Amino acid sequence: TAIASRAFPAGGSATITPYGALGIGYSSVSVPGRDDTGLQLPLRLGADFQASPEFHLVIELQQRLGTSYGDRGALLLGATLPF
């Protein structure tokens, strides 16, 4: 997997860090009635908004290019909160 990102100031101590990642995945299925292999290129694009050192919001889109044995895309949302 290769990842590229860069943080940008968003006022005060806040930052926004957009990122992109591209990987390579190999799959092999060998079950009765199906023998198959394939190559996937999972692409991830997202951003991390850090409002403070304790609080992050993350959004990410994932798309799996190539052979797929299930879902091909996803939208991920996340947050880190102080407890």
PDB file of N, CA and C in Angstrom:
ATOM      1  N   THR A   1       0.840  -1.183   0.000  1.00  0.00           N
ATOM      2  CA  THR A   1       0.000   0.000   0.000  1.00  0.00           C
ATOM      3  C   THR A   1       0.882   1.242   0.000  1.00  0.00           C
ATOM      4  N   ALA A   2       0.552   2.201  -0.842  1.00  0.00           N
ATOM      5  CA  ALA A   2       1.228   3.497  -0.880  1.00  0.00           C
ATOM      6  C   ALA A   2       0.236   4.561  -0.425  1.00  0.00           C
ATOM      7  N   ILE A   3       0.673   5.437   0.476  1.00  0.00           N
ATOM      8  CA  ILE A   3      -0.191   6.471   1.043  1.00  0.00           C
ATOM      9  C   ILE A   3       0.478   7.827   0.865  1.00  0.00           C
ATOM     10  N   ALA A   4      -0.329   8.828   0.495  1.00  0.00           N
ATOM     11  CA  ALA A   4       0.158  10.203   0.384  1.00  0.00           C
ATOM     12  C   ALA A   4      -0.803  11.110   1.145  1.00  0.00           C
ATOM     13  N   SER A   5      -0.246  12.024   1.949  1.00  0.00           N
ATOM     14  CA  SER A   5      -1.078  12.955   2.702  1.00  0.00           C
ATOM     15  C   SER A   5      -0.280  14.223   2.987  1.00  0.00           C
ATOM     16  N   ARG A   6      -1.021  15.270   3.329  1.00  0.00           N
ATOM     17  CA  ARG A   6      -0.387  16.532   3.711  1.00  0.00           C
ATOM     18  C   ARG A   6      -1.363  17.293   4.584  1.00  0.00           C
ATOM     19  N   ALA A   7      -0.879  17.798   5.711  1.00  0.00           N
ATOM     20  CA  ALA A   7      -1.720  18.564   6.637  1.00  0.00           C
ATOM     21  C   ALA A   7      -1.766  20.036   6.226  1.00  0.00           C
ATOM     22  N   PHE A   8      -2.950  20.616   6.338  1.00  0.00           N
ATOM     23  CA  PHE A   8      -3.153  22.035   6.059  1.00  0.00           C
ATOM     24  C   PHE A   8      -3.754  22.701   7.293  1.00  0.00           C
ATOM     25  N   PRO A   9      -3.288  23.890   7.663  1.00  0.00           N
ATOM     26  CA  PRO A   9      -3.870  24.584   8.809  1.00  0.00           C
ATOM     27  C   PRO A   9      -5.316  24.985   8.511  1.00  0.00           C
ATOM     28  N   ALA A  10      -6.156  24.903   9.542  1.00  0.00           N
ATOM     29  CA  ALA A  10      -7.568  25.258   9.386  1.00  0.00           C
ATOM     30  C   ALA A  10      -7.989  26.269  10.448  1.00  0.00           C
ATOM     31  N   GLY A  11      -7.060  27.087  10.887  1.00  0.00           N
ATOM     32  CA  GLY A  11      -7.367  28.087  11.895  1.00  0.00           C
ATOM     33  C   GLY A  11      -7.051  27.597  13.298  1.00  0.00           C
ATOM     34  N   GLY A  12      -6.332  28.388  14.063  1.00  0.00           N
ATOM     35  CA  GLY A  12      -5.951  27.991  15.423  1.00  0.00           C
ATOM     36  C   GLY A  12      -5.068  26.755  15.388  1.00  0.00           C
ATOM     37  N   SER A  13      -5.392  25.779  16.219  1.00  0.00           N
ATOM     38  CA  SER A  13      -4.623  24.527  16.248  1.00  0.00           C
ATOM     39  C   SER A  13      -5.258  23.449  15.364  1.00  0.00           C
ATOM     40  N   ALA A  14      -6.341  23.770  14.675  1.00  0.00           N
ATOM     41  CA  ALA A  14      -7.034  22.793  13.835  1.00  0.00           C
ATOM     42  C   ALA A  14      -6.276  22.546  12.535  1.00  0.00           C
ATOM     43  N   THR A  15      -6.367  21.316  12.038  1.00  0.00           N
ATOM     44  CA  THR A  15      -5.764  20.950  10.750  1.00  0.00           C
ATOM     45  C   THR A  15      -6.721  20.055   9.969  1.00  0.00           C
ATOM     46  N   ILE A  16      -6.575  20.104   8.662  1.00  0.00           N
ATOM     47  CA  ILE A  16      -7.272  19.175   7.760  1.00  0.00           C
ATOM     48  C   ILE A  16      -6.189  18.441   6.989  1.00  0.00           C
ATOM     49  N   THR A  17      -6.268  17.106   7.000  1.00  0.00           N
ATOM     50  CA  THR A  17      -5.270  16.284   6.325  1.00  0.00           C
ATOM     51  C   THR A  17      -5.954  15.392   5.295  1.00  0.00           C
ATOM     52  N   PRO A  18      -6.003  15.815   4.025  1.00  0.00           N
ATOM     53  CA  PRO A  18      -6.515  14.924   2.986  1.00  0.00           C
ATOM     54  C   PRO A  18      -5.469  13.847   2.687  1.00  0.00           C
ATOM     55  N   TYR A  19      -5.938  12.679   2.290  1.00  0.00           N
ATOM     56  CA  TYR A  19      -5.010  11.593   1.974  1.00  0.00           C
ATOM     57  C   TYR A  19      -5.578  10.704   0.877  1.00  0.00           C
ATOM     58  N   GLY A  20      -4.691   9.991   0.253  1.00  0.00           N
ATOM     59  CA  GLY A  20      -5.049   9.002  -0.756  1.00  0.00           C
ATOM     60  C   GLY A  20      -4.143   7.797  -0.591  1.00  0.00           C
ATOM     61  N   ALA A  21      -4.668   6.635  -0.883  1.00  0.00           N
ATOM     62  CA  ALA A  21      -3.888   5.402  -0.765  1.00  0.00           C
ATOM     63  C   ALA A  21      -4.286   4.457  -1.895  1.00  0.00           C
ATOM     64  N   LEU A  22      -3.314   3.716  -2.379  1.00  0.00           N
ATOM     65  CA  LEU A  22      -3.543   2.711  -3.406  1.00  0.00           C
ATOM     66  C   LEU A  22      -2.757   1.466  -3.007  1.00  0.00           C
ATOM     67  N   GLY A  23      -3.418   0.338  -3.012  1.00  0.00           N
ATOM     68  CA  GLY A  23      -2.773  -0.914  -2.633  1.00  0.00           C
ATOM     69  C   GLY A  23      -2.941  -1.962  -3.705  1.00  0.00           C
ATOM     70  N   ILE A  24      -2.382  -3.123  -3.439  1.00  0.00           N
ATOM     71  CA  ILE A  24      -2.520  -4.277  -4.325  1.00  0.00           C
ATOM     72  C   ILE A  24      -2.950  -5.452  -3.458  1.00  0.00           C
ATOM     73  N   GLY A  25      -4.000  -6.136  -3.869  1.00  0.00           N
ATOM     74  CA  GLY A  25      -4.485  -7.309  -3.146  1.00  0.00           C
ATOM     75  C   GLY A  25      -4.659  -8.486  -4.075  1.00  0.00           C
ATOM     76  N   TYR A  26      -4.307  -9.662  -3.592  1.00  0.00           N
ATOM     77  CA  TYR A  26      -4.445 -10.898  -4.360  1.00  0.00           C
ATOM     78  C   TYR A  26      -5.464 -11.770  -3.649  1.00  0.00           C
ATOM     79  N   SER A  27      -6.408 -12.325  -4.386  1.00  0.00           N
ATOM     80  CA  SER A  27      -7.445 -13.184  -3.819  1.00  0.00           C
ATOM     81  C   SER A  27      -7.442 -14.530  -4.526  1.00  0.00           C
ATOM     82  N   SER A  28      -7.699 -15.557  -3.750  1.00  0.00           N
ATOM     83  CA  SER A  28      -7.818 -16.901  -4.307  1.00  0.00           C
ATOM     84  C   SER A  28      -8.996 -17.592  -3.633  1.00  0.00           C
ATOM     85  N   VAL A  29      -9.918 -18.093  -4.442  1.00  0.00           N
ATOM     86  CA  VAL A  29     -11.080 -18.809  -3.941  1.00  0.00           C
ATOM     87  C   VAL A  29     -11.017 -20.231  -4.474  1.00  0.00           C
ATOM     88  N   SER A  30     -11.096 -21.188  -3.573  1.00  0.00           N
ATOM     89  CA  SER A  30     -11.091 -22.592  -3.969  1.00  0.00           C
ATOM     90  C   SER A  30     -12.100 -23.331  -3.100  1.00  0.00           C
ATOM     91  N   VAL A  31     -13.338 -23.394  -3.590  1.00  0.00           N
ATOM     92  CA  VAL A  31     -14.423 -24.084  -2.905  1.00  0.00           C
ATOM     93  C   VAL A  31     -15.124 -24.962  -3.925  1.00  0.00           C
ATOM     94  N   PRO A  32     -15.867 -25.960  -3.478  1.00  0.00           N
ATOM     95  CA  PRO A  32     -16.572 -26.811  -4.441  1.00  0.00           C
ATOM     96  C   PRO A  32     -17.445 -25.979  -5.383  1.00  0.00           C
ATOM     97  N   GLY A  33     -17.227 -26.145  -6.652  1.00  0.00           N
ATOM     98  CA  GLY A  33     -17.998 -25.426  -7.662  1.00  0.00           C
ATOM     99  C   GLY A  33     -17.368 -24.124  -8.122  1.00  0.00           C
ATOM    100  N   ARG A  34     -16.303 -23.688  -7.455  1.00  0.00           N
ATOM    101  CA  ARG A  34     -15.686 -22.421  -7.877  1.00  0.00           C
ATOM    102  C   ARG A  34     -14.202 -22.391  -7.510  1.00  0.00           C
ATOM    103  N   ASP A  35     -13.381 -22.216  -8.508  1.00  0.00           N
ATOM    104  CA  ASP A  35     -11.953 -21.969  -8.339  1.00  0.00           C
ATOM    105  C   ASP A  35     -11.635 -20.691  -9.096  1.00  0.00           C
ATOM    106  N   ASP A  36     -11.146 -19.694  -8.387  1.00  0.00           N
ATOM    107  CA  ASP A  36     -10.916 -18.404  -9.024  1.00  0.00           C
ATOM    108  C   ASP A  36      -9.807 -17.660  -8.287  1.00  0.00           C
ATOM    109  N   THR A  37      -9.058 -16.884  -9.019  1.00  0.00           N
ATOM    110  CA  THR A  37      -8.065 -15.989  -8.436  1.00  0.00           C
ATOM    111  C   THR A  37      -8.261 -14.610  -9.047  1.00  0.00           C
ATOM    112  N   GLY A  38      -7.802 -13.604  -8.338  1.00  0.00           N
ATOM    113  CA  GLY A  38      -7.974 -12.258  -8.869  1.00  0.00           C
ATOM    114  C   GLY A  38      -7.065 -11.268  -8.201  1.00  0.00           C
ATOM    115  N   LEU A  39      -6.956 -10.119  -8.822  1.00  0.00           N
ATOM    116  CA  LEU A  39      -6.124  -9.025  -8.343  1.00  0.00           C
ATOM    117  C   LEU A  39      -7.012  -7.811  -8.108  1.00  0.00           C
ATOM    118  N   GLN A  40      -6.851  -7.173  -6.964  1.00  0.00           N
ATOM    119  CA  GLN A  40      -7.602  -5.968  -6.654  1.00  0.00           C
ATOM    120  C   GLN A  40      -6.648  -4.807  -6.425  1.00  0.00           C
ATOM    121  N   LEU A  41      -7.112  -3.622  -6.750  1.00  0.00           N
ATOM    122  CA  LEU A  41      -6.387  -2.385  -6.469  1.00  0.00           C
ATOM    123  C   LEU A  41      -7.293  -1.521  -5.594  1.00  0.00           C
ATOM    124  N   PRO A  42      -7.220  -1.670  -4.267  1.00  0.00           N
ATOM    125  CA  PRO A  42      -8.080  -0.862  -3.397  1.00  0.00           C
ATOM    126  C   PRO A  42      -7.614   0.594  -3.374  1.00  0.00           C
ATOM    127  N   LEU A  43      -8.516   1.499  -3.726  1.00  0.00           N
ATOM    128  CA  LEU A  43      -8.258   2.941  -3.744  1.00  0.00           C
ATOM    129  C   LEU A  43      -9.000   3.568  -2.574  1.00  0.00           C
ATOM    130  N   ARG A  44      -8.298   4.375  -1.772  1.00  0.00           N
ATOM    131  CA  ARG A  44      -8.904   5.055  -0.628  1.00  0.00           C
ATOM    132  C   ARG A  44      -8.623   6.549  -0.724  1.00  0.00           C
ATOM    133  N   LEU A  45      -9.667   7.355  -0.589  1.00  0.00           N
ATOM    134  CA  LEU A  45      -9.558   8.813  -0.564  1.00  0.00           C
ATOM    135  C   LEU A  45     -10.298   9.323   0.658  1.00  0.00           C
ATOM    136  N   GLY A  46      -9.653  10.189   1.428  1.00  0.00           N
ATOM    137  CA  GLY A  46     -10.313  10.658   2.636  1.00  0.00           C
ATOM    138  C   GLY A  46      -9.686  11.916   3.185  1.00  0.00           C
ATOM    139  N   ALA A  47     -10.205  12.332   4.345  1.00  0.00           N
ATOM    140  CA  ALA A  47      -9.689  13.508   5.040  1.00  0.00           C
ATOM    141  C   ALA A  47      -9.890  13.323   6.538  1.00  0.00           C
ATOM    142  N   ASP A  48      -8.920  13.842   7.288  1.00  0.00           N
ATOM    143  CA  ASP A  48      -8.960  13.835   8.747  1.00  0.00           C
ATOM    144  C   ASP A  48      -8.993  15.288   9.205  1.00  0.00           C
ATOM    145  N   PHE A  49     -10.058  15.663   9.896  1.00  0.00           N
ATOM    146  CA  PHE A  49     -10.166  17.015  10.454  1.00  0.00           C
ATOM    147  C   PHE A  49      -9.842  16.924  11.934  1.00  0.00           C
ATOM    148  N   GLN A  50      -8.770  17.568  12.360  1.00  0.00           N
ATOM    149  CA  GLN A  50      -8.356  17.570  13.753  1.00  0.00           C
ATOM    150  C   GLN A  50      -8.676  18.930  14.337  1.00  0.00           C
ATOM    151  N   ALA A  51      -9.775  19.008  15.090  1.00  0.00           N
ATOM    152  CA  ALA A  51     -10.192  20.269  15.693  1.00  0.00           C
ATOM    153  C   ALA A  51      -9.336  20.608  16.908  1.00  0.00           C
ATOM    154  N   SER A  52      -8.886  19.585  17.628  1.00  0.00           N
ATOM    155  CA  SER A  52      -8.000  19.734  18.780  1.00  0.00           C
ATOM    156  C   SER A  52      -7.231  18.426  18.914  1.00  0.00           C
ATOM    157  N   PRO A  53      -6.224  18.363  19.772  1.00  0.00           N
ATOM    158  CA  PRO A  53      -5.476  17.104  19.902  1.00  0.00           C
ATOM    159  C   PRO A  53      -6.349  15.917  20.329  1.00  0.00           C
ATOM    160  N   GLU A  54      -7.480  16.185  20.995  1.00  0.00           N
ATOM    161  CA  GLU A  54      -8.351  15.102  21.467  1.00  0.00           C
ATOM    162  C   GLU A  54      -9.520  14.783  20.537  1.00  0.00           C
ATOM    163  N   PHE A  55      -9.789  15.632  19.545  1.00  0.00           N
ATOM    164  CA  PHE A  55     -11.006  15.475  18.740  1.00  0.00           C
ATOM    165  C   PHE A  55     -10.676  15.423  17.251  1.00  0.00           C
ATOM    166  N   HIS A  56     -10.985  14.300  16.621  1.00  0.00           N
ATOM    167  CA  HIS A  56     -10.774  14.098  15.185  1.00  0.00           C
ATOM    168  C   HIS A  56     -12.084  13.655  14.539  1.00  0.00           C
ATOM    169  N   LEU A  57     -12.325  14.108  13.319  1.00  0.00           N
ATOM    170  CA  LEU A  57     -13.400  13.592  12.468  1.00  0.00           C
ATOM    171  C   LEU A  57     -12.744  13.068  11.194  1.00  0.00           C
ATOM    172  N   VAL A  58     -13.177  11.895  10.750  1.00  0.00           N
ATOM    173  CA  VAL A  58     -12.588  11.268   9.566  1.00  0.00           C
ATOM    174  C   VAL A  58     -13.695  10.844   8.617  1.00  0.00           C
ATOM    175  N   ILE A  59     -13.478  11.068   7.335  1.00  0.00           N
ATOM    176  CA  ILE A  59     -14.368  10.556   6.296  1.00  0.00           C
ATOM    177  C   ILE A  59     -13.492   9.936   5.215  1.00  0.00           C
ATOM    178  N   GLU A  60     -13.914   8.778   4.725  1.00  0.00           N
ATOM    179  CA  GLU A  60     -13.106   8.066   3.732  1.00  0.00           C
ATOM    180  C   GLU A  60     -14.013   7.346   2.746  1.00  0.00           C
ATOM    181  N   LEU A  61     -13.658   7.411   1.482  1.00  0.00           N
ATOM    182  CA  LEU A  61     -14.308   6.646   0.423  1.00  0.00           C
ATOM    183  C   LEU A  61     -13.350   5.546  -0.012  1.00  0.00           C
ATOM    184  N   GLN A  62     -13.871   4.340  -0.170  1.00  0.00           N
ATOM    185  CA  GLN A  62     -13.057   3.222  -0.636  1.00  0.00           C
ATOM    186  C   GLN A  62     -13.675   2.643  -1.896  1.00  0.00           C
ATOM    187  N   GLN A  63     -12.837   2.311  -2.850  1.00  0.00           N
ATOM    188  CA  GLN A  63     -13.282   1.665  -4.083  1.00  0.00           C
ATOM    189  C   GLN A  63     -12.273   0.580  -4.422  1.00  0.00           C
ATOM    190  N   ARG A  64     -12.752  -0.633  -4.595  1.00  0.00           N
ATOM    191  CA  ARG A  64     -11.878  -1.744  -4.950  1.00  0.00           C
ATOM    192  C   ARG A  64     -11.972  -1.974  -6.455  1.00  0.00           C
ATOM    193  N   LEU A  65     -10.899  -1.693  -7.159  1.00  0.00           N
ATOM    194  CA  LEU A  65     -10.857  -1.848  -8.613  1.00  0.00           C
ATOM    195  C   LEU A  65     -10.323  -3.230  -8.942  1.00  0.00           C
ATOM    196  N   GLY A  66     -10.858  -3.859  -9.955  1.00  0.00           N
ATOM    197  CA  GLY A  66     -10.392  -5.181 -10.358  1.00  0.00           C
ATOM    198  C   GLY A  66     -11.379  -6.257  -9.944  1.00  0.00           C
ATOM    199  N   THR A  67     -10.886  -7.478  -9.821  1.00  0.00           N
ATOM    200  CA  THR A  67     -11.710  -8.616  -9.436  1.00  0.00           C
ATOM    201  C   THR A  67     -12.220  -8.421  -8.025  1.00  0.00           C
ATOM    202  N   SER A  68     -13.503  -8.681  -7.804  1.00  0.00           N
ATOM    203  CA  SER A  68     -14.091  -8.501  -6.487  1.00  0.00           C
ATOM    204  C   SER A  68     -14.954  -9.695  -6.120  1.00  0.00           C
ATOM    205  N   TYR A  69     -14.885 -10.098  -4.867  1.00  0.00           N
ATOM    206  CA  TYR A  69     -15.704 -11.215  -4.375  1.00  0.00           C
ATOM    207  C   TYR A  69     -16.746 -10.739  -3.389  1.00  0.00           C
ATOM    208  N   GLY A  70     -17.078  -9.495  -3.391  1.00  0.00           N
ATOM    209  CA  GLY A  70     -18.073  -8.954  -2.469  1.00  0.00           C
ATOM    210  C   GLY A  70     -18.312  -7.497  -2.785  1.00  0.00           C
ATOM    211  N   ASP A  71     -18.514  -6.708  -1.747  1.00  0.00           N
ATOM    212  CA  ASP A  71     -18.749  -5.278  -1.928  1.00  0.00           C
ATOM    213  C   ASP A  71     -17.541  -4.605  -2.564  1.00  0.00           C
ATOM    214  N   ARG A  72     -17.803  -3.667  -3.463  1.00  0.00           N
ATOM    215  CA  ARG A  72     -16.720  -2.975  -4.169  1.00  0.00           C
ATOM    216  C   ARG A  72     -16.439  -1.598  -3.597  1.00  0.00           C
ATOM    217  N   GLY A  73     -17.399  -0.988  -2.939  1.00  0.00           N
ATOM    218  CA  GLY A  73     -17.206   0.372  -2.454  1.00  0.00           C
ATOM    219  C   GLY A  73     -17.694   0.533  -1.029  1.00  0.00           C
ATOM    220  N   ALA A  74     -17.200   1.586  -0.357  1.00  0.00           N
ATOM    221  CA  ALA A  74     -17.613   1.840   1.019  1.00  0.00           C
ATOM    222  C   ALA A  74     -17.424   3.314   1.344  1.00  0.00           C
ATOM    223  N   LEU A  75     -18.232   3.792   2.273  1.00  0.00           N
ATOM    224  CA  LEU A  75     -18.099   5.122   2.842  1.00  0.00           C
ATOM    225  C   LEU A  75     -17.888   4.922   4.336  1.00  0.00           C
ATOM    226  N   LEU A  76     -16.788   5.460   4.859  1.00  0.00           N
ATOM    227  CA  LEU A  76     -16.467   5.313   6.274  1.00  0.00           C
ATOM    228  C   LEU A  76     -16.503   6.678   6.953  1.00  0.00           C
ATOM    229  N   LEU A  77     -17.099   6.720   8.115  1.00  0.00           N
ATOM    230  CA  LEU A  77     -17.142   7.928   8.940  1.00  0.00           C
ATOM    231  C   LEU A  77     -16.623   7.560  10.314  1.00  0.00           C
ATOM    232  N   GLY A  78     -15.829   8.434  10.920  1.00  0.00           N
ATOM    233  CA  GLY A  78     -15.303   8.126  12.246  1.00  0.00           C
ATOM    234  C   GLY A  78     -15.055   9.381  13.043  1.00  0.00           C
ATOM    235  N   ALA A  79     -14.938   9.191  14.352  1.00  0.00           N
ATOM    236  CA  ALA A  79     -14.646  10.291  15.260  1.00  0.00           C
ATOM    237  C   ALA A  79     -13.824   9.758  16.428  1.00  0.00           C
ATOM    238  N   THR A  80     -12.909  10.574  16.899  1.00  0.00           N
ATOM    239  CA  THR A  80     -12.155  10.282  18.117  1.00  0.00           C
ATOM    240  C   THR A  80     -12.544  11.350  19.122  1.00  0.00           C
ATOM    241  N   LEU A  81     -13.063  10.918  20.255  1.00  0.00           N
ATOM    242  CA  LEU A  81     -13.545  11.839  21.275  1.00  0.00           C
ATOM    243  C   LEU A  81     -12.783  11.616  22.567  1.00  0.00           C
ATOM    244  N   PRO A  82     -12.549  12.667  23.358  1.00  0.00           N
ATOM    245  CA  PRO A  82     -11.873  12.488  24.647  1.00  0.00           C
ATOM    246  C   PRO A  82     -12.821  11.874  25.672  1.00  0.00           C
ATOM    247  N   PHE A  83     -12.335  10.895  26.415  1.00  0.00           N
ATOM    248  CA  PHE A  83     -13.136  10.280  27.493  1.00  0.00           C
ATOM    249  C   PHE A  83     -12.350  10.316  28.770  1.00  0.00           C
TER     250      PHE A  83
END
